[in-house]
Amino acid sequence: MSSVSPELLDRFAAIVGEKHALRSEADLAPHLIENRGLYHGSSPLLLKPGSVDEVSAILTLATETGTAVVPQTGNTGLVGGQTPREGKSDIIISLERMNKIRDVDPVANVIVADGGAILADVQKAAETHGRLFPLSLGSEGSCRIGGNLSTNAGGTAVLAYGNMRHLCLGLEVVLPSGEIWNGLRRLKKDNTGYDLRDLFIGAEGTLGIITGAVLKLFPQPLGKQVAFAGVNSVEDALSFFNLASSLCGTSLTGFELMPRFGVEITARNIEGVRDPLESAHPWYVLVDISTSDSAETAERMMMALLEQGFEAGLVQDAAIASSVAQQKALWHMRESMSDAQKPEGGSIKHDVSVPVLAIPAFMREARDAVMAAMPGARICAFGHMGDGNIHYNISQPVGADKQAFVARWRDMNHIVHGFVLAHGGSISAEHGIGQLKRDELASIRPAIEMDLMRRIKRAFDPAGIMNPGKVVSLDQTLPTN
Amino acid sequence: MSSVSPELLDRFAAIVGEKHALRSEADLAPHLIENRGLYHGSSPLLLKPGSVDEVSAILTLATETGTAVVPQTGNTGLVGGQTPREGKSDIIISLERMNKIRDVDPVANVIVADGGAILADVQKAAETHGRLFPLSLGSEGSCRIGGNLSTNAGGTAVLAYGNMRHLCLGLEVVLPSGEIWNGLRRLKKDNTGYDLRDLFIGAEGTLGIITGAVLKLFPQPLGKQVAFAGVNSVEDALSFFNLASSLCGTSLTGFELMPRFGVEITARNIEGVRDPLESAHPWYVLVDISTSDSAETAERMMMALLEQGFEAGLVQDAAIASSVAQQKALWHMRESMSDAQKPEGGSIKHDVSVPVLAIPAFMREARDAVMAAMPGARICAFGHMGDGNIHYNISQPVGADKQAFVARWRDMNHIVHGFVLAHGGSISAEHGIGQLKRDELASIRPAIEMDLMRRIKRAFDPAGIMNPGKVVSLDQTLPTN
């Protein structure tokens, strides 16, 4: 299978030492697949470099010999960006040994971490110093900073704090040539030439490997309130979001939309989750408020918001978490909504965004078309309403054949993405492009945009060795190992 | 002087019509110089296109014929980025006719504007719809959105709202080839490939011409408080900033540092400005608080902040503006501090940033070295303390020869920037690189970083016609017109 010679594999392995070079099928297996089971790649070798210099030596050799490599951190990506190509021999570069917190400065509000540092470890290090690192996602216990940056990760706190792009001040990147770019700046303002940092963020490891980053910290909020409210419609949820925005401003730190079906299956399939409201409602919102001045402000805001929501007829029923444990339980329900689909059979997923105001129309149109195309489909469309970001997931009809259902993935994409594009939306709000959406992206974007992306790729990686076949496909010949 | 043939000039002029093509010395004169009088360029022709298609036609012809062009919007830049090269024949493309607000959507909180829209007009359009467009700078009455984006403008509201990069959702750009990239997206989240938007922002018109933009709007704050406080030292100002940050969080919308000398000359040289405090203090801070929930919250915050500042011995005296007019007067003092230097003779300016915590050390070191190198120099170092951004300006010694003083610009740069770099700072926090700092940037940045910038420039502008000689110099032959 491999077109990389054993001698060359040995040269790569020698850089990190045999102990940190995996070659057996059993050792490699977990790195060749991803969570959704959509991709199964192949690779003759996984390297675990222990330093930036080792990463540099690997990439120098890769460019010299035209050997394709794929960077991998927590292997939690959802679009196959971290999975080696099928039928090729991409060498996997895992950053799992480069997992240190290099520095925490709570006064300057920055933390410096290795590309392989686990997100939860960064959160904990910040907390230990009385600070908040706000990026928060379901996979935070295993995903790693380099991957979070390479996919410009979003999650549940984007509304108030922005996504990974907004949380990063500086980067250290090893280029395909093996050269190291030290851009580990800690500055809030720096207008000195082209924005290289933002080019590497979201590039999914196709322009270089992010080995270190300077990230922003925030004060721990003094006040925190979480509520769960039943609403009659997506329209009401949107009106309630607008009310919350104007009442709470930047103190509105989360506003998540969930359908009845999502709450049902989460209560049914996820240990410890229960519906906190007495009766059923077609839709639900989770509201999160954080305040910097005092706990009372958050309380006052939440009470005023719910009161006005009831008065305006937007909120039908609501429960406010009365302890940190209850707050966590409400968030746990929302964060397990995707996992809760697994016991229900196959699911076809979308990660889309539309302008916030277009959400109700988009949801209506997509539902009608999906139900017409597949009677019995169970739609589980939930997500970050305040960001316009909906995870438009579809569970198979009860009793349907899973294989036959999943085979309709592209059909369903076509339907859902059609409405997304009609609203000027995005077919990948936060998960990225990877392998899953590469060709679709090229088909929907203007030719000039894809052309500019290819020009950048060629300028940074003339040998085409960095995570080939992901994000953008080149006309030029790629390494075939 | 011109190496562009009269026939070719006629072809360019025909695109916009003779009425919108300026050729006379008198018409061109104001476009060949910039505010500080550092550059005086030359040009045979200024074109005022009236549409994106006309801009496209101009650039198509420029690339075909290898004719250099320089985009110009409000001509308020401070680094010569908008000034044609000296002794060459760059054709100036002015966006002043493309000055429309295309759309305001106060519910979605976006505004779409032409690249030539004046910043103040964008602010006003937002206000008319009950919204805030927060970018605010001294030149807002004449600077234009395309220039603000191309320089990633900062100003006084960056602390809470970010700079122009953070205020932009989407762009429309005409590429050097004449192709039009329509990236006018209105999405909060969109992870679909390389971040082209952020590459054009801050590129100072060297990669394309920004002809339109989707910008973010914010709710008008309900509460607003502005205070002016005398403090004993930069250290005390920093401690007071930290107190303000932790008390006010994101409601702290401005924190500006000013020296006694700056307040003195502003009161002396600027109509209508007076020092609101009874006695003199070595340093001053201007504190701006905006709150989204109510006017009372802002009042309460400001009172608590000043009270705690007094108690901690950080604040010596303070005045709170009691009307909108007084608030504007305090901001006017701060914003005229640079102009107030003009009647004092020559001034040598720096626009630097350092990590916020390093400000006191940097100020001490720079002052000692500047005073040693030039006894009698009058330092007017003021700026956006919360962003680490100091405008380190030096007024000539009383009675010194202005010419001889300004001739020492590079010497003084060398001294001031030396301390900036030692603290990991930036030599251009918000004004950009242009002509002024191009060679210095290349001398202080790692070779790989400049190399990546050159690769991007060549990939986007292979003919080298877009604002050549600015930001990054290429080894390749540039158009010599």
PDB file of C-alpha atoms in Angstrom, chain A residues 133-380:
ATOM      1  CA  PHE A 133     -10.628  30.877  29.016  1.00  0.00           C
ATOM      2  CA  PRO A 134     -14.067  30.964  27.409  1.00  0.00           C
ATOM      3  CA  LEU A 135     -13.799  28.479  24.517  1.00  0.00           C
ATOM      4  CA  SER A 136     -16.136  25.641  25.469  1.00  0.00           C
ATOM      5  CA  LEU A 137     -17.277  22.666  23.422  1.00  0.00           C
ATOM      6  CA  GLY A 138     -18.531  19.149  23.954  1.00  0.00           C
ATOM      7  CA  SER A 139     -15.143  17.598  23.190  1.00  0.00           C
ATOM      8  CA  GLU A 140     -13.144  19.921  25.454  1.00  0.00           C
ATOM      9  CA  GLY A 141     -11.737  17.004  27.452  1.00  0.00           C
ATOM     10  CA  SER A 142      -9.873  15.645  24.444  1.00  0.00           C
ATOM     11  CA  CYS A 143      -9.623  18.292  21.718  1.00  0.00           C
ATOM     12  CA  ARG A 144      -6.374  20.250  21.578  1.00  0.00           C
ATOM     13  CA  ILE A 145      -5.458  23.885  21.013  1.00  0.00           C
ATOM     14  CA  GLY A 146      -3.701  23.350  17.668  1.00  0.00           C
ATOM     15  CA  GLY A 147      -6.819  21.704  16.295  1.00  0.00           C
ATOM     16  CA  ASN A 148      -9.104  24.306  17.871  1.00  0.00           C
ATOM     17  CA  LEU A 149      -7.096  27.012  16.113  1.00  0.00           C
ATOM     18  CA  SER A 150      -6.796  25.140  12.827  1.00  0.00           C
ATOM     19  CA  THR A 151     -10.570  24.760  12.667  1.00  0.00           C
ATOM     20  CA  ASN A 152     -11.330  28.162  14.209  1.00  0.00           C
ATOM     21  CA  ALA A 153     -13.442  26.364  16.803  1.00  0.00           C
ATOM     22  CA  GLY A 154     -16.670  27.934  18.001  1.00  0.00           C
ATOM     23  CA  GLY A 155     -18.795  26.308  20.670  1.00  0.00           C
ATOM     24  CA  THR A 156     -21.229  27.746  23.134  1.00  0.00           C
ATOM     25  CA  ALA A 157     -19.519  30.962  24.272  1.00  0.00           C
ATOM     26  CA  VAL A 158     -19.016  32.588  20.879  1.00  0.00           C
ATOM     27  CA  LEU A 159     -21.918  34.974  21.376  1.00  0.00           C
ATOM     28  CA  ALA A 160     -20.049  36.983  24.014  1.00  0.00           C
ATOM     29  CA  TYR A 161     -16.383  36.027  23.547  1.00  0.00           C
ATOM     30  CA  GLY A 162     -16.028  35.168  19.862  1.00  0.00           C
ATOM     31  CA  ASN A 163     -14.587  32.048  18.309  1.00  0.00           C
ATOM     32  CA  MET A 164     -10.996  30.834  18.433  1.00  0.00           C
ATOM     33  CA  ARG A 165      -9.866  33.494  15.975  1.00  0.00           C
ATOM     34  CA  HIS A 166     -10.955  36.179  18.409  1.00  0.00           C
ATOM     35  CA  LEU A 167      -9.322  34.463  21.361  1.00  0.00           C
ATOM     36  CA  CYS A 168      -5.852  34.272  19.838  1.00  0.00           C
ATOM     37  CA  LEU A 169      -3.174  36.963  20.002  1.00  0.00           C
ATOM     38  CA  GLY A 170      -0.187  35.159  18.526  1.00  0.00           C
ATOM     39  CA  LEU A 171       0.976  31.924  16.947  1.00  0.00           C
ATOM     40  CA  GLU A 172       4.047  29.776  16.489  1.00  0.00           C
ATOM     41  CA  VAL A 173       3.842  27.832  13.235  1.00  0.00           C
ATOM     42  CA  VAL A 174       6.143  25.366  11.522  1.00  0.00           C
ATOM     43  CA  LEU A 175       5.872  25.900   7.777  1.00  0.00           C
ATOM     44  CA  PRO A 176       5.874  23.084   5.222  1.00  0.00           C
ATOM     45  CA  SER A 177       9.502  23.979   4.452  1.00  0.00           C
ATOM     46  CA  GLY A 178      10.400  23.285   8.084  1.00  0.00           C
ATOM     47  CA  GLU A 179      11.023  26.961   8.804  1.00  0.00           C
ATOM     48  CA  ILE A 180       9.628  28.147  12.138  1.00  0.00           C
ATOM     49  CA  TRP A 181       7.566  31.334  12.276  1.00  0.00           C
ATOM     50  CA  ASN A 182       7.628  32.801  15.760  1.00  0.00           C
ATOM     51  CA  GLY A 183       4.581  35.019  15.865  1.00  0.00           C
ATOM     52  CA  LEU A 184       3.947  34.522  19.600  1.00  0.00           C
ATOM     53  CA  ARG A 185       2.946  38.144  20.181  1.00  0.00           C
ATOM     54  CA  ARG A 186       0.971  39.313  23.163  1.00  0.00           C
ATOM     55  CA  LEU A 187      -0.241  42.580  21.744  1.00  0.00           C
ATOM     56  CA  LYS A 188      -3.781  43.853  21.476  1.00  0.00           C
ATOM     57  CA  LYS A 189      -2.865  46.139  18.598  1.00  0.00           C
ATOM     58  CA  ASP A 190      -0.257  45.460  15.943  1.00  0.00           C
ATOM     59  CA  ASN A 191      -0.730  46.768  12.389  1.00  0.00           C
ATOM     60  CA  THR A 192       2.457  45.606  10.780  1.00  0.00           C
ATOM     61  CA  GLY A 193       1.778  44.000   7.438  1.00  0.00           C
ATOM     62  CA  TYR A 194      -0.373  41.131   6.263  1.00  0.00           C
ATOM     63  CA  ASP A 195      -2.379  39.214   8.812  1.00  0.00           C
ATOM     64  CA  LEU A 196      -0.511  35.892   8.789  1.00  0.00           C
ATOM     65  CA  ARG A 197      -2.040  34.796  12.091  1.00  0.00           C
ATOM     66  CA  ASP A 198      -5.595  34.768  10.767  1.00  0.00           C
ATOM     67  CA  LEU A 199      -4.458  32.959   7.641  1.00  0.00           C
ATOM     68  CA  PHE A 200      -3.179  29.983   9.659  1.00  0.00           C
ATOM     69  CA  ILE A 201      -6.253  30.015  11.906  1.00  0.00           C
ATOM     70  CA  GLY A 202      -8.944  27.997  10.167  1.00  0.00           C
ATOM     71  CA  ALA A 203      -6.562  26.618   7.509  1.00  0.00           C
ATOM     72  CA  GLU A 204      -7.026  23.078   8.908  1.00  0.00           C
ATOM     73  CA  GLY A 205      -3.320  22.309   8.870  1.00  0.00           C
ATOM     74  CA  THR A 206      -2.929  22.820   5.124  1.00  0.00           C
ATOM     75  CA  LEU A 207      -0.531  25.776   5.370  1.00  0.00           C
ATOM     76  CA  GLY A 208       1.631  24.750   8.328  1.00  0.00           C
ATOM     77  CA  ILE A 209       1.451  23.192  11.795  1.00  0.00           C
ATOM     78  CA  ILE A 210       0.480  25.389  14.739  1.00  0.00           C
ATOM     79  CA  THR A 211       2.841  24.380  17.566  1.00  0.00           C
ATOM     80  CA  GLY A 212       2.125  27.161  20.041  1.00  0.00           C
ATOM     81  CA  ALA A 213      -0.287  30.010  20.709  1.00  0.00           C
ATOM     82  CA  VAL A 214      -0.844  33.057  22.872  1.00  0.00           C
ATOM     83  CA  LEU A 215      -4.488  33.080  23.950  1.00  0.00           C
ATOM     84  CA  LYS A 216      -6.611  35.699  25.710  1.00  0.00           C
ATOM     85  CA  LEU A 217      -7.928  35.259  29.250  1.00  0.00           C
ATOM     86  CA  PHE A 218     -10.887  37.044  30.807  1.00  0.00           C
ATOM     87  CA  PRO A 219     -11.968  37.825  34.355  1.00  0.00           C
ATOM     88  CA  GLN A 220     -14.092  35.091  35.924  1.00  0.00           C
ATOM     89  CA  PRO A 221     -17.609  36.537  35.919  1.00  0.00           C
ATOM     90  CA  LEU A 222     -18.908  37.394  39.401  1.00  0.00           C
ATOM     91  CA  GLY A 223     -22.497  36.655  38.498  1.00  0.00           C
ATOM     92  CA  LYS A 224     -23.819  33.694  36.523  1.00  0.00           C
ATOM     93  CA  GLN A 225     -27.401  32.695  35.757  1.00  0.00           C
ATOM     94  CA  VAL A 226     -28.692  29.890  33.557  1.00  0.00           C
ATOM     95  CA  ALA A 227     -32.327  29.378  32.633  1.00  0.00           C
ATOM     96  CA  PHE A 228     -34.244  26.915  30.466  1.00  0.00           C
ATOM     97  CA  ALA A 229     -37.421  28.176  28.857  1.00  0.00           C
ATOM     98  CA  GLY A 230     -40.173  26.592  26.786  1.00  0.00           C
ATOM     99  CA  VAL A 231     -41.352  28.606  23.783  1.00  0.00           C
ATOM    100  CA  ASN A 232     -44.037  28.047  21.150  1.00  0.00           C
ATOM    101  CA  SER A 233     -42.052  28.626  17.974  1.00  0.00           C
ATOM    102  CA  VAL A 234     -38.700  29.518  16.449  1.00  0.00           C
ATOM    103  CA  GLU A 235     -40.169  32.982  15.779  1.00  0.00           C
ATOM    104  CA  ASP A 236     -40.849  33.426  19.499  1.00  0.00           C
ATOM    105  CA  ALA A 237     -37.366  32.170  20.319  1.00  0.00           C
ATOM    106  CA  LEU A 238     -35.894  34.804  17.993  1.00  0.00           C
ATOM    107  CA  SER A 239     -38.024  37.589  19.490  1.00  0.00           C
ATOM    108  CA  PHE A 240     -36.918  36.438  22.926  1.00  0.00           C
ATOM    109  CA  PHE A 241     -33.274  36.487  21.759  1.00  0.00           C
ATOM    110  CA  ASN A 242     -33.680  40.070  20.558  1.00  0.00           C
ATOM    111  CA  LEU A 243     -35.195  41.020  23.920  1.00  0.00           C
ATOM    112  CA  ALA A 244     -32.314  39.315  25.739  1.00  0.00           C
ATOM    113  CA  SER A 245     -29.711  41.065  23.588  1.00  0.00           C
ATOM    114  CA  SER A 246     -31.121  44.490  24.234  1.00  0.00           C
ATOM    115  CA  LEU A 247     -31.576  43.882  27.976  1.00  0.00           C
ATOM    116  CA  CYS A 248     -28.283  42.143  28.654  1.00  0.00           C
ATOM    117  CA  GLY A 249     -25.886  43.461  26.011  1.00  0.00           C
ATOM    118  CA  THR A 250     -22.532  41.708  26.307  1.00  0.00           C
ATOM    119  CA  SER A 251     -23.683  40.000  29.511  1.00  0.00           C
ATOM    120  CA  LEU A 252     -25.697  37.583  27.369  1.00  0.00           C
ATOM    121  CA  THR A 253     -23.119  34.786  27.196  1.00  0.00           C
ATOM    122  CA  GLY A 254     -25.228  32.000  25.731  1.00  0.00           C
ATOM    123  CA  PHE A 255     -28.501  31.613  23.853  1.00  0.00           C
ATOM    124  CA  GLU A 256     -29.144  28.104  22.564  1.00  0.00           C
ATOM    125  CA  LEU A 257     -32.163  26.832  20.680  1.00  0.00           C
ATOM    126  CA  MET A 258     -33.392  23.228  21.069  1.00  0.00           C
ATOM    127  CA  PRO A 259     -36.390  21.346  19.627  1.00  0.00           C
ATOM    128  CA  ARG A 260     -38.754  19.148  21.641  1.00  0.00           C
ATOM    129  CA  PHE A 261     -37.357  16.055  19.882  1.00  0.00           C
ATOM    130  CA  GLY A 262     -33.805  16.941  21.023  1.00  0.00           C
ATOM    131  CA  VAL A 263     -34.888  17.336  24.649  1.00  0.00           C
ATOM    132  CA  GLU A 264     -36.838  14.067  24.490  1.00  0.00           C
ATOM    133  CA  ILE A 265     -33.958  11.967  23.171  1.00  0.00           C
ATOM    134  CA  THR A 266     -31.455  13.595  25.506  1.00  0.00           C
ATOM    135  CA  ALA A 267     -33.672  12.800  28.505  1.00  0.00           C
ATOM    136  CA  ARG A 268     -34.144   9.278  27.150  1.00  0.00           C
ATOM    137  CA  ASN A 269     -30.590   8.424  26.094  1.00  0.00           C
ATOM    138  CA  ILE A 270     -28.209  10.448  28.250  1.00  0.00           C
ATOM    139  CA  GLU A 271     -27.533   9.445  31.840  1.00  0.00           C
ATOM    140  CA  GLY A 272     -28.639  12.039  34.371  1.00  0.00           C
ATOM    141  CA  VAL A 273     -30.474  14.350  31.971  1.00  0.00           C
ATOM    142  CA  ARG A 274     -34.103  15.209  32.661  1.00  0.00           C
ATOM    143  CA  ASP A 275     -36.513  17.775  31.264  1.00  0.00           C
ATOM    144  CA  PRO A 276     -36.803  20.416  34.020  1.00  0.00           C
ATOM    145  CA  LEU A 277     -40.201  21.691  32.828  1.00  0.00           C
ATOM    146  CA  GLU A 278     -43.505  20.066  33.698  1.00  0.00           C
ATOM    147  CA  SER A 279     -45.192  20.129  30.332  1.00  0.00           C
ATOM    148  CA  ALA A 280     -43.878  19.774  26.796  1.00  0.00           C
ATOM    149  CA  HIS A 281     -43.144  22.718  24.492  1.00  0.00           C
ATOM    150  CA  PRO A 282     -42.343  22.687  20.775  1.00  0.00           C
ATOM    151  CA  TRP A 283     -39.079  24.571  21.295  1.00  0.00           C
ATOM    152  CA  TYR A 284     -36.743  25.457  24.137  1.00  0.00           C
ATOM    153  CA  VAL A 285     -34.025  28.025  24.746  1.00  0.00           C
ATOM    154  CA  LEU A 286     -31.136  27.908  27.163  1.00  0.00           C
ATOM    155  CA  VAL A 287     -30.178  31.393  28.346  1.00  0.00           C
ATOM    156  CA  ASP A 288     -26.802  32.066  29.978  1.00  0.00           C
ATOM    157  CA  ILE A 289     -25.995  35.425  31.585  1.00  0.00           C
ATOM    158  CA  SER A 290     -22.617  36.382  33.064  1.00  0.00           C
ATOM    159  CA  THR A 291     -21.849  39.663  34.770  1.00  0.00           C
ATOM    160  CA  SER A 292     -18.564  41.186  35.745  1.00  0.00           C
ATOM    161  CA  ASP A 293     -19.611  43.595  38.487  1.00  0.00           C
ATOM    162  CA  SER A 294     -21.685  41.473  40.877  1.00  0.00           C
ATOM    163  CA  ALA A 295     -23.813  38.353  41.242  1.00  0.00           C
ATOM    164  CA  GLU A 296     -26.862  40.547  41.884  1.00  0.00           C
ATOM    165  CA  THR A 297     -26.671  42.141  38.452  1.00  0.00           C
ATOM    166  CA  ALA A 298     -26.967  38.722  36.804  1.00  0.00           C
ATOM    167  CA  GLU A 299     -29.909  37.809  39.022  1.00  0.00           C
ATOM    168  CA  ARG A 300     -31.634  41.084  38.348  1.00  0.00           C
ATOM    169  CA  MET A 301     -31.067  40.734  34.592  1.00  0.00           C
ATOM    170  CA  MET A 302     -32.377  37.175  34.427  1.00  0.00           C
ATOM    171  CA  MET A 303     -35.486  38.005  36.450  1.00  0.00           C
ATOM    172  CA  ALA A 304     -36.217  41.062  34.308  1.00  0.00           C
ATOM    173  CA  LEU A 305     -35.662  39.099  31.116  1.00  0.00           C
ATOM    174  CA  LEU A 306     -37.969  36.225  32.039  1.00  0.00           C
ATOM    175  CA  GLU A 307     -40.590  38.621  33.372  1.00  0.00           C
ATOM    176  CA  GLN A 308     -40.646  40.596  30.150  1.00  0.00           C
ATOM    177  CA  GLY A 309     -40.543  37.360  28.146  1.00  0.00           C
ATOM    178  CA  PHE A 310     -43.666  36.084  29.956  1.00  0.00           C
ATOM    179  CA  GLU A 311     -45.428  39.423  29.643  1.00  0.00           C
ATOM    180  CA  ALA A 312     -44.765  39.560  25.915  1.00  0.00           C
ATOM    181  CA  GLY A 313     -46.119  36.051  25.558  1.00  0.00           C
ATOM    182  CA  LEU A 314     -42.800  34.763  24.239  1.00  0.00           C
ATOM    183  CA  VAL A 315     -41.982  32.438  27.133  1.00  0.00           C
ATOM    184  CA  GLN A 316     -44.478  29.748  28.164  1.00  0.00           C
ATOM    185  CA  ASP A 317     -42.622  28.289  31.129  1.00  0.00           C
ATOM    186  CA  ALA A 318     -39.117  28.579  32.540  1.00  0.00           C
ATOM    187  CA  ALA A 319     -36.778  27.113  35.140  1.00  0.00           C
ATOM    188  CA  ILE A 320     -33.800  28.968  36.586  1.00  0.00           C
ATOM    189  CA  ALA A 321     -30.880  26.857  37.776  1.00  0.00           C
ATOM    190  CA  SER A 322     -30.530  27.451  41.499  1.00  0.00           C
ATOM    191  CA  SER A 323     -27.045  25.985  41.927  1.00  0.00           C
ATOM    192  CA  VAL A 324     -23.859  25.553  39.944  1.00  0.00           C
ATOM    193  CA  ALA A 325     -24.723  21.842  39.672  1.00  0.00           C
ATOM    194  CA  GLN A 326     -28.085  22.695  38.100  1.00  0.00           C
ATOM    195  CA  GLN A 327     -26.420  25.143  35.734  1.00  0.00           C
ATOM    196  CA  LYS A 328     -24.045  22.401  34.623  1.00  0.00           C
ATOM    197  CA  ALA A 329     -26.925  19.963  34.210  1.00  0.00           C
ATOM    198  CA  LEU A 330     -28.743  22.335  31.850  1.00  0.00           C
ATOM    199  CA  TRP A 331     -25.604  22.832  29.769  1.00  0.00           C
ATOM    200  CA  HIS A 332     -24.986  19.080  29.820  1.00  0.00           C
ATOM    201  CA  MET A 333     -28.371  18.518  28.227  1.00  0.00           C
ATOM    202  CA  ARG A 334     -27.554  20.903  25.420  1.00  0.00           C
ATOM    203  CA  GLU A 335     -24.036  19.533  24.914  1.00  0.00           C
ATOM    204  CA  SER A 336     -25.140  15.898  24.737  1.00  0.00           C
ATOM    205  CA  MET A 337     -27.844  16.544  22.151  1.00  0.00           C
ATOM    206  CA  SER A 338     -25.664  15.284  19.315  1.00  0.00           C
ATOM    207  CA  ASP A 339     -24.574  12.143  21.182  1.00  0.00           C
ATOM    208  CA  ALA A 340     -28.189  11.494  22.167  1.00  0.00           C
ATOM    209  CA  GLN A 341     -28.951  10.868  18.501  1.00  0.00           C
ATOM    210  CA  LYS A 342     -26.701   7.790  18.310  1.00  0.00           C
ATOM    211  CA  PRO A 343     -29.089   5.310  19.995  1.00  0.00           C
ATOM    212  CA  GLU A 344     -31.833   6.596  17.674  1.00  0.00           C
ATOM    213  CA  GLY A 345     -30.089   5.140  14.598  1.00  0.00           C
ATOM    214  CA  GLY A 346     -28.370   6.884  11.726  1.00  0.00           C
ATOM    215  CA  SER A 347     -28.100  10.646  11.573  1.00  0.00           C
ATOM    216  CA  ILE A 348     -27.262  13.043   8.797  1.00  0.00           C
ATOM    217  CA  LYS A 349     -25.685  16.242  10.072  1.00  0.00           C
ATOM    218  CA  HIS A 350     -25.244  19.813   8.960  1.00  0.00           C
ATOM    219  CA  ASP A 351     -23.348  22.670  10.549  1.00  0.00           C
ATOM    220  CA  VAL A 352     -24.776  25.756   8.940  1.00  0.00           C
ATOM    221  CA  SER A 353     -25.209  29.427   9.639  1.00  0.00           C
ATOM    222  CA  VAL A 354     -27.622  31.998   8.278  1.00  0.00           C
ATOM    223  CA  PRO A 355     -28.172  35.622   9.280  1.00  0.00           C
ATOM    224  CA  VAL A 356     -29.838  35.455  12.707  1.00  0.00           C
ATOM    225  CA  LEU A 357     -33.043  37.031  11.428  1.00  0.00           C
ATOM    226  CA  ALA A 358     -33.376  34.386   8.729  1.00  0.00           C
ATOM    227  CA  ILE A 359     -33.438  31.462  11.180  1.00  0.00           C
ATOM    228  CA  PRO A 360     -37.245  31.065  11.361  1.00  0.00           C
ATOM    229  CA  ALA A 361     -37.695  31.123   7.579  1.00  0.00           C
ATOM    230  CA  PHE A 362     -34.763  28.766   7.043  1.00  0.00           C
ATOM    231  CA  MET A 363     -36.093  26.302   9.633  1.00  0.00           C
ATOM    232  CA  ARG A 364     -39.548  26.306   8.064  1.00  0.00           C
ATOM    233  CA  GLU A 365     -38.312  25.842   4.514  1.00  0.00           C
ATOM    234  CA  ALA A 366     -35.788  23.135   5.391  1.00  0.00           C
ATOM    235  CA  ARG A 367     -38.317  21.206   7.495  1.00  0.00           C
ATOM    236  CA  ASP A 368     -40.956  21.181   4.765  1.00  0.00           C
ATOM    237  CA  ALA A 369     -38.475  20.020   2.126  1.00  0.00           C
ATOM    238  CA  VAL A 370     -36.780  17.400   4.316  1.00  0.00           C
ATOM    239  CA  MET A 371     -40.113  15.921   5.424  1.00  0.00           C
ATOM    240  CA  ALA A 372     -41.351  15.817   1.843  1.00  0.00           C
ATOM    241  CA  ALA A 373     -38.170  14.071   0.684  1.00  0.00           C
ATOM    242  CA  MET A 374     -38.105  11.649   3.585  1.00  0.00           C
ATOM    243  CA  PRO A 375     -41.397  11.119   5.391  1.00  0.00           C
ATOM    244  CA  GLY A 376     -40.812  10.095   9.008  1.00  0.00           C
ATOM    245  CA  ALA A 377     -37.442  11.821   9.281  1.00  0.00           C
ATOM    246  CA  ARG A 378     -36.907  13.162  12.785  1.00  0.00           C
ATOM    247  CA  ILE A 379     -35.324  16.596  12.668  1.00  0.00           C
ATOM    248  CA  CYS A 380     -33.031  17.567  15.517  1.00  0.00           C
TER     249      CYS A 380
END
